[in-house]
Short mmCIF file of C-alpha atoms in Angstrom, two decimals:
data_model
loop_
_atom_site.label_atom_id
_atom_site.label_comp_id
_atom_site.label_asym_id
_atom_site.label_seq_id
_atom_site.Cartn_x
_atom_site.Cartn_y
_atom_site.Cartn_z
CA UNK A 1 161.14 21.81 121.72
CA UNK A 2 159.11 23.28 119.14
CA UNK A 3 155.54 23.04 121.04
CA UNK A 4 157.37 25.23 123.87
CA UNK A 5 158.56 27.75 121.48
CA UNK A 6 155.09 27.72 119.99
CA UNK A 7 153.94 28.06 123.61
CA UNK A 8 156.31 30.69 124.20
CA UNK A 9 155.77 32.90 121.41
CA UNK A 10 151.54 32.81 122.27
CA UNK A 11 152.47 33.74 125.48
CA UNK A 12 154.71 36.56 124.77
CA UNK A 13 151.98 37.78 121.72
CA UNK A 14 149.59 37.60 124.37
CA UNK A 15 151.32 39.75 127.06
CA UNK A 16 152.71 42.21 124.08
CA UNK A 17 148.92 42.59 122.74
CA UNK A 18 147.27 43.39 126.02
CA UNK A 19 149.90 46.01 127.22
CA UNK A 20 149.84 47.22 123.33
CA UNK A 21 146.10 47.84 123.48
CA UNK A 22 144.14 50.85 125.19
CA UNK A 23 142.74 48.73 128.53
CA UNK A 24 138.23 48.25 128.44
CA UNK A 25 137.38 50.89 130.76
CA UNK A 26 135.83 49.35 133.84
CA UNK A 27 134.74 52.03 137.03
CA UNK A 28 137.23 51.54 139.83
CA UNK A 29 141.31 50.77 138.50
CA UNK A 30 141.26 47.06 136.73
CA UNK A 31 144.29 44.91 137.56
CA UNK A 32 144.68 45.17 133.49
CA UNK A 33 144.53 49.54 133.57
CA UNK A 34 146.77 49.47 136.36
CA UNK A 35 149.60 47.21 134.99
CA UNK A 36 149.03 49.17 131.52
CA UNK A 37 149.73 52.36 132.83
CA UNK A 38 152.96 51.22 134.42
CA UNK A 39 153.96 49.91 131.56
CA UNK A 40 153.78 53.21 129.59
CA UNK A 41 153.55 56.07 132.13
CA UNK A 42 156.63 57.20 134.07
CA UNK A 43 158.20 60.36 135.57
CA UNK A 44 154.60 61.78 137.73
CA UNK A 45 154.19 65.42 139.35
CA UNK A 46 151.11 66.84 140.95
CA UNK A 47 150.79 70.68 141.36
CA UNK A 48 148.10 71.24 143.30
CA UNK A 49 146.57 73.93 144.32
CA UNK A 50 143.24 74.12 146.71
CA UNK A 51 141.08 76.74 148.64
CA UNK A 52 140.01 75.73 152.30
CA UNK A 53 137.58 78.06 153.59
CA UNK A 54 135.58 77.56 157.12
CA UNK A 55 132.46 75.85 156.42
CA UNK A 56 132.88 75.24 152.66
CA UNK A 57 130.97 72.53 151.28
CA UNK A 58 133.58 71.97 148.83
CA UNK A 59 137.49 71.30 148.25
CA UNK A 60 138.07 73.95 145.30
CA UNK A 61 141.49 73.84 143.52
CA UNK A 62 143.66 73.70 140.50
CA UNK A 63 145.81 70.22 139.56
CA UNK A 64 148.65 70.56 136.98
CA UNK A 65 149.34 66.70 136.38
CA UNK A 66 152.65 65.96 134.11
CA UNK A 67 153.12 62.45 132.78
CA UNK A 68 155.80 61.17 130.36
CA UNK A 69 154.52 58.66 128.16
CA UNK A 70 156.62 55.55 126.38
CA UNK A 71 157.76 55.68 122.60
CA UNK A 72 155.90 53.83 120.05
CA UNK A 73 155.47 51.05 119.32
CA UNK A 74 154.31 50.45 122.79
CA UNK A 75 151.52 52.67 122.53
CA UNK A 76 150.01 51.08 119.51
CA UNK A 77 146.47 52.73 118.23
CA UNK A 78 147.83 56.15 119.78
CA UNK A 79 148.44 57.68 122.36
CA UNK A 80 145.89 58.04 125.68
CA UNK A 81 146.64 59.70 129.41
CA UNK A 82 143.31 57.87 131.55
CA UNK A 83 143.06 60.11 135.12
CA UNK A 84 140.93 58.19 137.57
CA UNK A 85 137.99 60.38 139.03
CA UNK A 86 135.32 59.05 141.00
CA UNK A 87 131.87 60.57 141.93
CA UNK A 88 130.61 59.57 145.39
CA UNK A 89 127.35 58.51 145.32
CA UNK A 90 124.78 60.90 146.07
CA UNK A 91 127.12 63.69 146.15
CA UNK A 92 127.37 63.97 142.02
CA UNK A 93 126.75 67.45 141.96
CA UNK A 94 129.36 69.04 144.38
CA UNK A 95 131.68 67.20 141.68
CA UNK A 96 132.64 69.96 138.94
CA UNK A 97 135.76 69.66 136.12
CA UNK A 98 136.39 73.08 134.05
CA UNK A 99 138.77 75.01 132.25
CA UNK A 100 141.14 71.59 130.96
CA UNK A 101 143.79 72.04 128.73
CA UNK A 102 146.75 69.66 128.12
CA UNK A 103 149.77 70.84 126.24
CA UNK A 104 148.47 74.26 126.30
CA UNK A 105 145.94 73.64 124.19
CA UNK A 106 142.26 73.99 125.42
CA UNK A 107 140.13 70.23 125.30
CA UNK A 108 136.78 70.13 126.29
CA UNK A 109 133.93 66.99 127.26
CA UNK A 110 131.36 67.89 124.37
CA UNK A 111 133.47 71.00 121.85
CA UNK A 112 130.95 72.98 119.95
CA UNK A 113 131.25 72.08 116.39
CA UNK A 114 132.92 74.25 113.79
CA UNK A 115 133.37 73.93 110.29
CA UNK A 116 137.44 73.99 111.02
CA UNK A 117 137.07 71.07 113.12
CA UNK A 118 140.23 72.32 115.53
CA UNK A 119 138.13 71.86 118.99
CA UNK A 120 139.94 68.80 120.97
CA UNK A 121 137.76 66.81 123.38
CA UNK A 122 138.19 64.42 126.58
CA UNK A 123 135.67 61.68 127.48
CA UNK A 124 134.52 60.56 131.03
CA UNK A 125 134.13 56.86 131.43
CA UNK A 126 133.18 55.23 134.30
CA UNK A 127 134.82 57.11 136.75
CA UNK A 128 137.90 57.97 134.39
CA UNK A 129 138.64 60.91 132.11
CA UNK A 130 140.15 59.92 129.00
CA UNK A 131 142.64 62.10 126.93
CA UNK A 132 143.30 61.20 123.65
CA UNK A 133 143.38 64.31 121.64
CA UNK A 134 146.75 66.35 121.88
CA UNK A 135 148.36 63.64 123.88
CA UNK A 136 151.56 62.94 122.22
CA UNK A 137 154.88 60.68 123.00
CA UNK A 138 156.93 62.42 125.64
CA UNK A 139 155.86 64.32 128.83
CA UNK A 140 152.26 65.68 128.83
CA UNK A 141 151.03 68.74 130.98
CA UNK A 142 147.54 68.69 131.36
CA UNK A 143 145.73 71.28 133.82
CA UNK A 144 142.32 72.05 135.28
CA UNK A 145 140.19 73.61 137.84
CA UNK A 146 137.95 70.76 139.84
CA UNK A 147 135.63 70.97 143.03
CA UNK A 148 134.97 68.19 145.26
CA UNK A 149 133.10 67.01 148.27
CA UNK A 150 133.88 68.31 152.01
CA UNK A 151 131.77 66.37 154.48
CA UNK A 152 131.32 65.45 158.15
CA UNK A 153 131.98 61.88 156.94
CA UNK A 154 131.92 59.57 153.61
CA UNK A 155 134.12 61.54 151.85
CA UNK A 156 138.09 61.69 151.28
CA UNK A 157 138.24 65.04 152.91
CA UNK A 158 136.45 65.40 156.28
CA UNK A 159 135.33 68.23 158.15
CA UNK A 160 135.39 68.09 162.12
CA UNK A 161 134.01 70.81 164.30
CA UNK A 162 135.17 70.37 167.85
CA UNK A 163 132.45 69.81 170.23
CA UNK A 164 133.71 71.99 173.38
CA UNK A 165 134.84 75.31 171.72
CA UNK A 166 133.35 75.09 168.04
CA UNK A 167 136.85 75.09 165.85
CA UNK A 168 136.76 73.72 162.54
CA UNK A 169 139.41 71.24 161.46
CA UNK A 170 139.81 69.61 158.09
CA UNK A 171 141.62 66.79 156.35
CA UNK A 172 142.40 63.77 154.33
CA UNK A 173 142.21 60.19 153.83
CA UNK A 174 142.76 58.93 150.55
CA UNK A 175 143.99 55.23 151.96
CA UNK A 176 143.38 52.91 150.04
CA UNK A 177 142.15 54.54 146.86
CA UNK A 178 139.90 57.68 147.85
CA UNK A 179 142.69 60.47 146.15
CA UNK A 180 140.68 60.01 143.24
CA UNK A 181 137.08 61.26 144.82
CA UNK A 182 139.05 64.42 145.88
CA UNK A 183 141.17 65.99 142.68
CA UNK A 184 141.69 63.36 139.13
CA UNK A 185 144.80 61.04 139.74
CA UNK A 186 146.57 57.80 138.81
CA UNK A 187 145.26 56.19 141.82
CA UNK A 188 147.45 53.03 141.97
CA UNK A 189 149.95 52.56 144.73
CA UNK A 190 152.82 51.82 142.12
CA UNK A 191 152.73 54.65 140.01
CA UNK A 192 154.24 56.78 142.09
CA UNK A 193 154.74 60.57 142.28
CA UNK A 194 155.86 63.60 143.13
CA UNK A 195 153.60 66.08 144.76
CA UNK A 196 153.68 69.82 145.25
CA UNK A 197 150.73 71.62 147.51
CA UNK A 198 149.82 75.19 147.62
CA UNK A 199 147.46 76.03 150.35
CA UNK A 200 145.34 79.13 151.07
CA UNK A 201 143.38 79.01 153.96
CA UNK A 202 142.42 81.19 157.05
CA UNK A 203 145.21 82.73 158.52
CA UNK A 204 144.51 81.92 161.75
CA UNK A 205 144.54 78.31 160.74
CA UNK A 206 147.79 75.80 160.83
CA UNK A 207 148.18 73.63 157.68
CA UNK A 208 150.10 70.03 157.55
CA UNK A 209 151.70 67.98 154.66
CA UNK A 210 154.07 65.27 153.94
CA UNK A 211 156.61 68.26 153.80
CA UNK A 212 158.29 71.40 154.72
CA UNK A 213 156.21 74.73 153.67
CA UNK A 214 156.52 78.34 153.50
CA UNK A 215 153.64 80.56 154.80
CA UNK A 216 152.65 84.19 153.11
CA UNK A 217 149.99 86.81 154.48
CA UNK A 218 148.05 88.01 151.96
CA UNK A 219 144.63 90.09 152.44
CA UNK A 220 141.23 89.13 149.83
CA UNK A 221 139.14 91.56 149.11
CA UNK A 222 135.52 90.58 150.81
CA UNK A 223 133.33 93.06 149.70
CA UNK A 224 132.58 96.47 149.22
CA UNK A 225 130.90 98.26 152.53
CA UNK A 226 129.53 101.74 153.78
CA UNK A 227 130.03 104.79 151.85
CA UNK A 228 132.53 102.17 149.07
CA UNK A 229 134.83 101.25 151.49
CA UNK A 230 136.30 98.07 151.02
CA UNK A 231 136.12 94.86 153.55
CA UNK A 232 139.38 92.58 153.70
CA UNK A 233 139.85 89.40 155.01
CA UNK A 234 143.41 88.34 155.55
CA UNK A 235 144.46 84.72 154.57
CA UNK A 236 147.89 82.90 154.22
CA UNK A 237 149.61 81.28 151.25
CA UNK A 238 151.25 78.07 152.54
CA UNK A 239 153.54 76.50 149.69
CA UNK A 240 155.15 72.77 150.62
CA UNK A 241 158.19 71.38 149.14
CA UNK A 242 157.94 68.71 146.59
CA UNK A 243 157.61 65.08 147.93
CA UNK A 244 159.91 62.15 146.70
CA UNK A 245 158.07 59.87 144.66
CA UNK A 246 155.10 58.45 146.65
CA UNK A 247 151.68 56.74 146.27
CA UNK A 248 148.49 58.56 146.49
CA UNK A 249 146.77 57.22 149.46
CA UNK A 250 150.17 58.74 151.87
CA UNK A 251 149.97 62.23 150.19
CA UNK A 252 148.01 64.06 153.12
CA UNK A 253 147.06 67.36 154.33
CA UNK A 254 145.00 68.18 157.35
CA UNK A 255 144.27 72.37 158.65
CA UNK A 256 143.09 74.12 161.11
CA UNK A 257 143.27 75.35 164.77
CA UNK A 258 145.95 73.33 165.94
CA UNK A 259 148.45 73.60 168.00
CA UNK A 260 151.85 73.22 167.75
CA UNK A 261 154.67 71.53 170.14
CA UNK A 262 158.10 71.06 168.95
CA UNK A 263 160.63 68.28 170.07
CA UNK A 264 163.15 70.41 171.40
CA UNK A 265 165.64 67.87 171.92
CA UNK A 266 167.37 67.08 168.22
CA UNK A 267 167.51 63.34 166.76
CA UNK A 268 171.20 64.50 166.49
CA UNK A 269 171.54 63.13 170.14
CA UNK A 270 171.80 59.44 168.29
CA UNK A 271 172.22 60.22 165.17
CA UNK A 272 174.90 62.21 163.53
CA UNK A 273 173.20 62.74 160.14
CA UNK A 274 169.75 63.15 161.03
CA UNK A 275 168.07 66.46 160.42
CA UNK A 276 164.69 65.33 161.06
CA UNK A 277 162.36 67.40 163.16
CA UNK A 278 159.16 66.36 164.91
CA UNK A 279 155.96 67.75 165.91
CA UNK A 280 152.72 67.47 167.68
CA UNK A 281 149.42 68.72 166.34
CA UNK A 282 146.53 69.38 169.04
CA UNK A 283 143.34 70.45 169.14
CA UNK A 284 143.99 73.72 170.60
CA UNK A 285 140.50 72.99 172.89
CA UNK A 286 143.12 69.80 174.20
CA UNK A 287 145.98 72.11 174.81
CA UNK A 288 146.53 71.82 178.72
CA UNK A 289 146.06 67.98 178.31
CA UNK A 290 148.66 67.47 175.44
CA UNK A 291 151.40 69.96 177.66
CA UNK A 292 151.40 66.63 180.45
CA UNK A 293 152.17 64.02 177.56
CA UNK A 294 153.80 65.71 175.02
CA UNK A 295 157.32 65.60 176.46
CA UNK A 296 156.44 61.65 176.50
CA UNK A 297 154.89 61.18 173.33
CA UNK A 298 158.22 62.65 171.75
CA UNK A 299 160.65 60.64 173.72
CA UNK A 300 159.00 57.40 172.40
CA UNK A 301 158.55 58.99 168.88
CA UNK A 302 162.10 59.09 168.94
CA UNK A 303 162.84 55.44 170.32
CA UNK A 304 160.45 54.09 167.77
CA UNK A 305 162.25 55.97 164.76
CA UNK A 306 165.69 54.83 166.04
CA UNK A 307 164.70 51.30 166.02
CA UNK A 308 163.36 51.10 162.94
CA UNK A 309 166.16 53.19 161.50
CA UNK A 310 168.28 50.44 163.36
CA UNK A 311 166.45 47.37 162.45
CA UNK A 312 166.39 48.37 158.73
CA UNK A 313 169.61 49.77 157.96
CA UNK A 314 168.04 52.41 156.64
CA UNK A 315 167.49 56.44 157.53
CA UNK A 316 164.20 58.17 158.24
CA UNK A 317 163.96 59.06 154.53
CA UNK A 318 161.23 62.64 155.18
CA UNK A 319 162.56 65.94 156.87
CA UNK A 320 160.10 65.78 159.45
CA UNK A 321 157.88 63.81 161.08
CA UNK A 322 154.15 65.14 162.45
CA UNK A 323 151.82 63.27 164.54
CA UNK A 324 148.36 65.64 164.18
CA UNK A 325 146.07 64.41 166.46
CA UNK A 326 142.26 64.27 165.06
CA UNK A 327 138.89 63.30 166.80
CA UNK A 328 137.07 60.39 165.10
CA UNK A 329 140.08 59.59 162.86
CA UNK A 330 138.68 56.00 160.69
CA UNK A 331 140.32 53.14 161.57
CA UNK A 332 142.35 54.84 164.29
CA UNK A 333 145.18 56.38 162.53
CA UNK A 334 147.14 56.37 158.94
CA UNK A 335 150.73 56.71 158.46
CA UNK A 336 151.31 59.31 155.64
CA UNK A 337 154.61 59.95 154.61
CA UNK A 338 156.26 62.38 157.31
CA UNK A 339 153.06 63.20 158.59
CA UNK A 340 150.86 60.51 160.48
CA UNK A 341 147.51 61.00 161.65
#
């Protein structure tokens, strides 16, 4: 009896030490970071905010992250928020961090000295940034301004330019753990979240998310022209509803010159409750071939959802459901929340 207590209270020092401890940094997300973050962070959001423009080499956009972390003691040594951002190799410099803060108060990777000493810092270690400075017990708010890659392929958001009438589409894949090459992020499937996107992109353009969105017009100055007269281009402002609580790699978002068809016949034909809507996303070069199927697609979209709603006992849990059809999609299709691929 007393070698198993002995036994027992090893073991439960062990355990207690190594989610006590700050985790050894390693690049990619340890089995040891990612059970030590669940341990102490709870209570995600993402506010993100990004700039698609046609052509862009680059994703540009702002990320508000919130993050409550545990009381002491269980953050012994103090406390630490560790984002996950990875470079993709060979693409390094279309990478770019600026303008961080967290808790309103401005932190910086290398702070010019001063004789006050007051400038707080954050440290990037293989392929995390680590905040230890101003982090305290409680919820955390840290913000910054970040640019990432934008390529034909390799990257976690792709640009396709349709080969028969030259539009421009764009979007994600972050499954299984690409979220992190596109904007800093927990990137482990159980630390979930909540995620809120702001869009501004080409007016012209049709924008898809996990969830429901508002669209503005609004008109950006270009340039200045003949005799001072300004040039305007006119963009939209699409705003999305915030998600329920879900893992990085089935937030999505894919834009561009799609069009739209609407299942016109309401998921209230089989089920009372249901408020669910669902769409089809085209190519609008596919148009005339998507009017002869999509009547079809949407009557087994329907059958599938019932039977799964049936099978599990449990309702369609998003407030709409997209299929967006893309050219060259990897590995054939990805089911986001409320928006598959």
């Amino acid at each position: 009896m007393r070698i198993f207590l002995i036994l027992a209270f090893v073991w439960i020092s062990a355990v207690t030490s190594t989610f006590a401890q700050t985790p050894t940094l390693e690049p990619g997300v340890s089995q040891t970071l990612a059970k030590w973050r669940a341990a102490h962070y709870s209570d995600v959001r993402y506010k993100l905010n990004i700039t698609l423009e046609k052509g862009a080499p680059t994703l540009k956009g702002t990320i508000e992250i919130r993050v409550k972390l545990s009381e002491p003691p269980a953050l012994a040594g103090g406390s630490t928020v560790i984002l996950d951002w990875r470079k993709i190799k060979g693409k390094e410099d279309l990478f770019t961090i600026s303008n961080v803060s967290i808790n309103d108060k401005v932190v910086s990777l290398n702070p010019p000295a001063n004789a006050g000493g007051s400038d707080l810092r954050y440290e990037e270690i293989n392929e995390h940034l680590v905040f230890k400075d101003g982090v305290k017990i409680g919820e955390n708010v840290i913000k910054l301004d970040f640019t990432s890659p934008i390529a034909t392929s390799g990257a976690a958001v792709t640009r396709y330019v349709d080969k028969e009438d030259g539009a421009e589409y764009v979007y994600s894949l972050f499954v299984p753990s690409d979220a992190s090459t596109a904007f800093p992020v927990f990137d482990q499937p159980d630390l979930k979240a909540r995620f809120q996107l702001n869009v501004i992109a080409p007016k012209e353009w049709n924008i898809i998310s996990n969830t429901v969105s508002e669209e503005n017009l609004t008109l950006k100055e270009k340039g200045v022209g003949f005799n001072g007269a300004k040039n305007y281009i006119a963009e939209q402002v699409i705003s999305f509803e915030e998600t329920k609580p879900i893992s990085t790699y089935v937030f999505a978002f894919a834009a561009g010159d799609f069009r739209i068809f609407i299942d016109e016949q309401s998921m209230k034909s089989f089920n009372k409750n249901a408020t669910t809507e669902f769409r089809l996303f085209v190519r609008k070069s596919q148009l005339k071939k998507a009017d002869t199927i999509a009547k079809e697609v949407f009557r087994l979209n329907r059958e599938g959802v019932k039977f799964l709603e049936d099978w599990f006992d449990y309702k369609f849990p998003f407030p709409k459901y997209d299929l967006v059809l893309i050219p060259e999609f990897p590995f054939g299709g990805m089911e986001h929340a409320g928006a598959t691929f």
